[in-house]
Short mmCIF file of C-alpha atoms in Angstrom, two decimals:
data_model
loop_
_atom_site.label_atom_id
_atom_site.label_comp_id
_atom_site.label_asym_id
_atom_site.label_seq_id
_atom_site.Cartn_x
_atom_site.Cartn_y
_atom_site.Cartn_z
CA LEU A 1 0.00 0.00 0.00
CA SER A 2 1.46 3.30 -1.07
CA GLY A 3 -0.24 6.04 0.87
CA GLY A 4 0.59 9.59 1.59
CA GLY A 5 -0.47 13.15 1.65
CA ALA A 6 -1.13 15.35 -1.32
CA CYS A 7 1.96 15.93 -3.44
CA ALA A 8 4.08 13.55 -1.37
CA GLY A 9 5.83 11.89 -4.30
CA LYS A 10 3.80 8.69 -4.62
CA THR A 11 3.92 8.79 -8.43
CA THR A 12 7.69 9.32 -8.43
CA ALA A 13 8.14 6.57 -5.84
CA GLU A 14 6.13 4.15 -7.99
CA ALA A 15 8.53 4.60 -10.91
CA LYS A 16 11.54 3.98 -8.66
CA LEU A 17 9.84 0.95 -7.08
CA ALA A 18 9.12 -0.52 -10.52
CA ASN A 19 12.75 -0.21 -11.62
CA TYR A 20 14.10 -1.64 -8.37
CA ALA A 21 11.61 -4.53 -8.23
CA GLN A 22 12.36 -5.51 -11.81
CA THR A 23 16.11 -5.61 -11.14
CA LEU A 24 15.34 -8.10 -8.34
CA GLY A 25 13.29 -10.30 -10.67
CA PHE A 26 9.81 -9.21 -9.62
CA ASP A 27 6.92 -8.31 -11.87
CA ILE A 28 4.94 -5.33 -10.62
CA LEU A 29 1.39 -4.08 -11.05
CA PHE A 30 0.11 -0.64 -10.03
CA CYS A 31 -3.48 -0.50 -8.85
CA PRO A 32 -4.57 3.09 -9.59
CA GLU A 33 -6.10 5.53 -7.12
CA ALA A 34 -9.87 5.07 -7.18
CA ALA A 35 -10.65 8.67 -6.21
CA THR A 36 -8.90 10.07 -9.28
CA MET A 37 -10.78 7.60 -11.49
CA VAL A 38 -14.09 8.69 -9.94
CA PHE A 39 -13.30 12.39 -10.46
CA LYS A 40 -12.16 11.79 -14.06
CA ALA A 41 -15.51 10.09 -14.66
CA GLY A 42 -17.22 13.38 -13.79
CA ILE A 43 -18.51 12.66 -10.29
CA LEU A 44 -18.40 15.82 -8.22
CA LYS A 45 -16.67 16.09 -4.86
CA THR A 46 -19.96 17.39 -3.46
CA ASP A 47 -21.84 14.17 -4.35
CA PRO A 48 -23.26 12.74 -1.10
CA ASN A 49 -22.32 9.20 -2.22
CA LEU A 50 -18.75 10.09 -3.16
CA GLN A 51 -16.99 7.97 -0.53
CA LYS A 52 -19.28 5.04 -1.29
CA TYR A 53 -18.35 5.22 -4.99
CA ILE A 54 -14.64 5.50 -4.24
CA LEU A 55 -14.72 2.59 -1.77
CA ASP A 56 -16.67 0.35 -4.14
CA LEU A 57 -14.32 1.11 -7.03
CA GLN A 58 -11.27 0.49 -4.81
CA ILE A 59 -12.71 -2.88 -3.75
CA GLN A 60 -13.34 -3.84 -7.38
CA ASN A 61 -9.89 -2.66 -8.47
CA GLU A 62 -8.15 -4.60 -5.73
CA ARG A 63 -10.12 -7.75 -6.54
CA LEU A 64 -9.28 -7.41 -10.24
CA PHE A 65 -5.59 -6.74 -9.58
CA ARG A 66 -5.34 -9.81 -7.31
CA GLN A 67 -6.84 -11.88 -10.12
CA ILE A 68 -4.43 -10.38 -12.68
CA ALA A 69 -1.53 -10.99 -10.28
CA ASN A 70 -2.44 -14.64 -9.76
CA GLU A 71 -2.70 -15.25 -13.50
CA THR A 72 0.54 -13.38 -14.19
CA VAL A 73 2.47 -15.35 -11.55
CA ARG A 74 1.18 -18.65 -12.94
CA ARG A 75 2.14 -17.63 -16.47
CA ASN A 76 5.50 -15.94 -15.81
CA LYS A 77 6.67 -18.09 -12.87
CA ARG A 78 8.09 -14.98 -11.15
CA PRO A 79 7.10 -13.26 -7.93
CA LEU A 80 4.88 -10.22 -8.29
CA ILE A 81 4.23 -7.08 -6.27
CA ILE A 82 0.94 -5.18 -6.38
CA SER A 83 1.40 -1.55 -5.43
CA HIS A 84 -1.84 0.16 -4.44
CA ASP A 85 -1.98 3.92 -4.94
CA ARG A 86 -3.94 4.55 -1.76
CA GLY A 87 -6.11 1.97 -0.10
CA LEU A 88 -9.52 0.98 1.16
CA LEU A 89 -9.30 3.08 4.32
CA ASP A 90 -8.15 6.43 2.94
CA GLY A 91 -11.74 7.67 2.89
CA LEU A 92 -11.58 7.85 6.69
CA ALA A 93 -9.41 10.96 6.39
CA TYR A 94 -11.85 12.69 4.05
CA VAL A 95 -15.15 12.28 5.91
CA ASN A 96 -16.46 14.47 8.71
CA ASP A 97 -17.95 11.47 10.50
CA PRO A 98 -15.66 8.40 10.60
CA THR A 99 -18.61 6.32 11.83
CA TYR A 100 -20.25 6.79 8.42
CA PHE A 101 -17.20 5.35 6.66
CA LEU A 102 -16.84 2.47 9.13
CA LYS A 103 -20.51 1.60 8.47
CA LEU A 104 -19.78 1.62 4.71
CA LEU A 105 -16.98 -0.87 5.36
CA ALA A 106 -19.18 -3.05 7.56
CA SER A 107 -21.92 -3.15 4.93
CA ARG A 108 -19.29 -4.67 2.62
CA ARG A 109 -18.20 -7.17 5.29
CA LEU A 110 -14.95 -5.31 5.95
CA SER A 111 -13.51 -3.65 9.03
CA LYS A 112 -10.65 -1.28 9.72
CA ASP A 113 -9.01 -3.83 12.03
CA GLU A 114 -9.24 -6.58 9.41
CA ILE A 115 -7.63 -4.35 6.79
CA VAL A 116 -4.88 -2.93 9.02
CA PHE A 117 -4.07 -5.98 11.15
CA GLY A 118 -5.40 -8.88 9.08
CA GLY A 119 -2.84 -8.89 6.31
CA HIS A 120 -4.94 -7.18 3.63
CA TYR A 121 -1.82 -5.24 2.61
CA SER A 122 1.61 -6.83 3.17
CA VAL A 123 3.32 -3.46 3.60
CA ALA A 124 1.93 0.02 4.26
CA THR A 125 3.85 3.21 3.59
CA HIS A 126 2.99 6.84 4.06
CA LEU A 127 4.90 9.52 2.21
CA ILE A 128 4.61 12.86 3.98
CA THR A 129 3.14 15.67 1.89
CA ALA A 130 5.49 18.26 0.42
CA ALA A 131 3.32 20.84 2.23
CA ILE A 132 5.18 19.77 5.38
CA GLY A 133 8.87 20.49 5.06
CA VAL A 134 9.25 21.43 1.38
CA PRO A 135 6.24 23.61 0.48
CA GLU A 136 8.00 24.99 -2.58
CA PHE A 137 7.45 21.58 -4.22
CA PHE A 138 3.73 21.46 -3.39
CA GLY A 139 1.27 21.75 -6.29
CA ASN A 140 -1.16 19.88 -8.48
CA ALA A 141 1.09 19.17 -11.49
CA THR A 142 0.80 15.38 -11.08
CA ASN A 143 -2.92 15.30 -10.25
CA GLU A 144 -5.28 17.87 -11.70
CA TYR A 145 -8.01 16.76 -9.28
CA ARG A 146 -6.02 17.67 -6.17
CA ASP A 147 -7.67 20.64 -4.54
CA GLU A 148 -5.96 20.82 -1.17
CA ASP A 149 -4.04 24.00 -0.50
CA LEU A 150 -0.90 24.00 1.67
CA GLU A 151 -2.83 24.32 4.92
CA GLY A 152 -5.41 21.71 3.90
CA ALA A 153 -2.65 19.25 3.00
CA ARG A 154 -0.92 19.89 6.34
CA ILE A 155 -4.16 19.13 8.20
CA LEU A 156 -4.98 16.03 6.13
CA ASP A 157 -1.54 14.39 6.28
CA PRO A 158 -1.62 13.36 9.98
CA LYS A 159 -5.11 11.90 9.49
CA LEU A 160 -3.80 9.75 6.63
CA GLN A 161 -0.73 8.77 8.71
CA ASP A 162 -2.93 7.50 11.53
CA ILE A 163 -5.06 5.16 9.41
CA PRO A 164 -2.57 2.25 9.04
CA ARG A 165 -0.87 2.88 12.40
CA GLY A 166 -0.27 -0.50 14.03
CA HIS A 167 0.21 -2.38 10.75
CA ARG A 168 3.07 -4.83 11.26
CA HIS A 169 5.06 -3.39 8.30
CA TYR A 170 4.23 0.32 8.35
CA GLU A 171 6.73 3.00 7.45
CA ILE A 172 6.32 6.76 7.39
CA ILE A 173 8.69 8.29 4.87
CA SER A 174 9.61 11.93 5.35
CA ASN A 175 10.50 14.26 2.58
#
């Protein structure tokens, strides 16, 4: 799981991860960020069902990428890494009422504890937003749908950091 704040370098990190993994003999798949896909489809950020749509798309994407991974491993006989650009729980940082999001999870037979502690993701990383530490590099050049300003990104980043806290392989990567 590749998580992080706005403009933290996730896209750049993915390219470096791909090169490194391939030199070690791994195939790699990148499961795209569901929120960006939803926004590109024309769904507005003010839609009352926004988090439901993002969660459902993320669930479908992860299921599909696990299927693709299994088929690819069988065919290529090489280990494979799936890198998820954000994860199932990121919506918790974007809702005013976390109980609402936890109920969405429960209605899909998922729980925060199962996802964080149950091995849903083998590794969880959080890249700290450029808004904290290197604000001169903060912007929306890599994601036209990013609308956080510097202060908004600084407020959101700790919320995103807290979501996978306690995962057995969790790293926070500073800028």
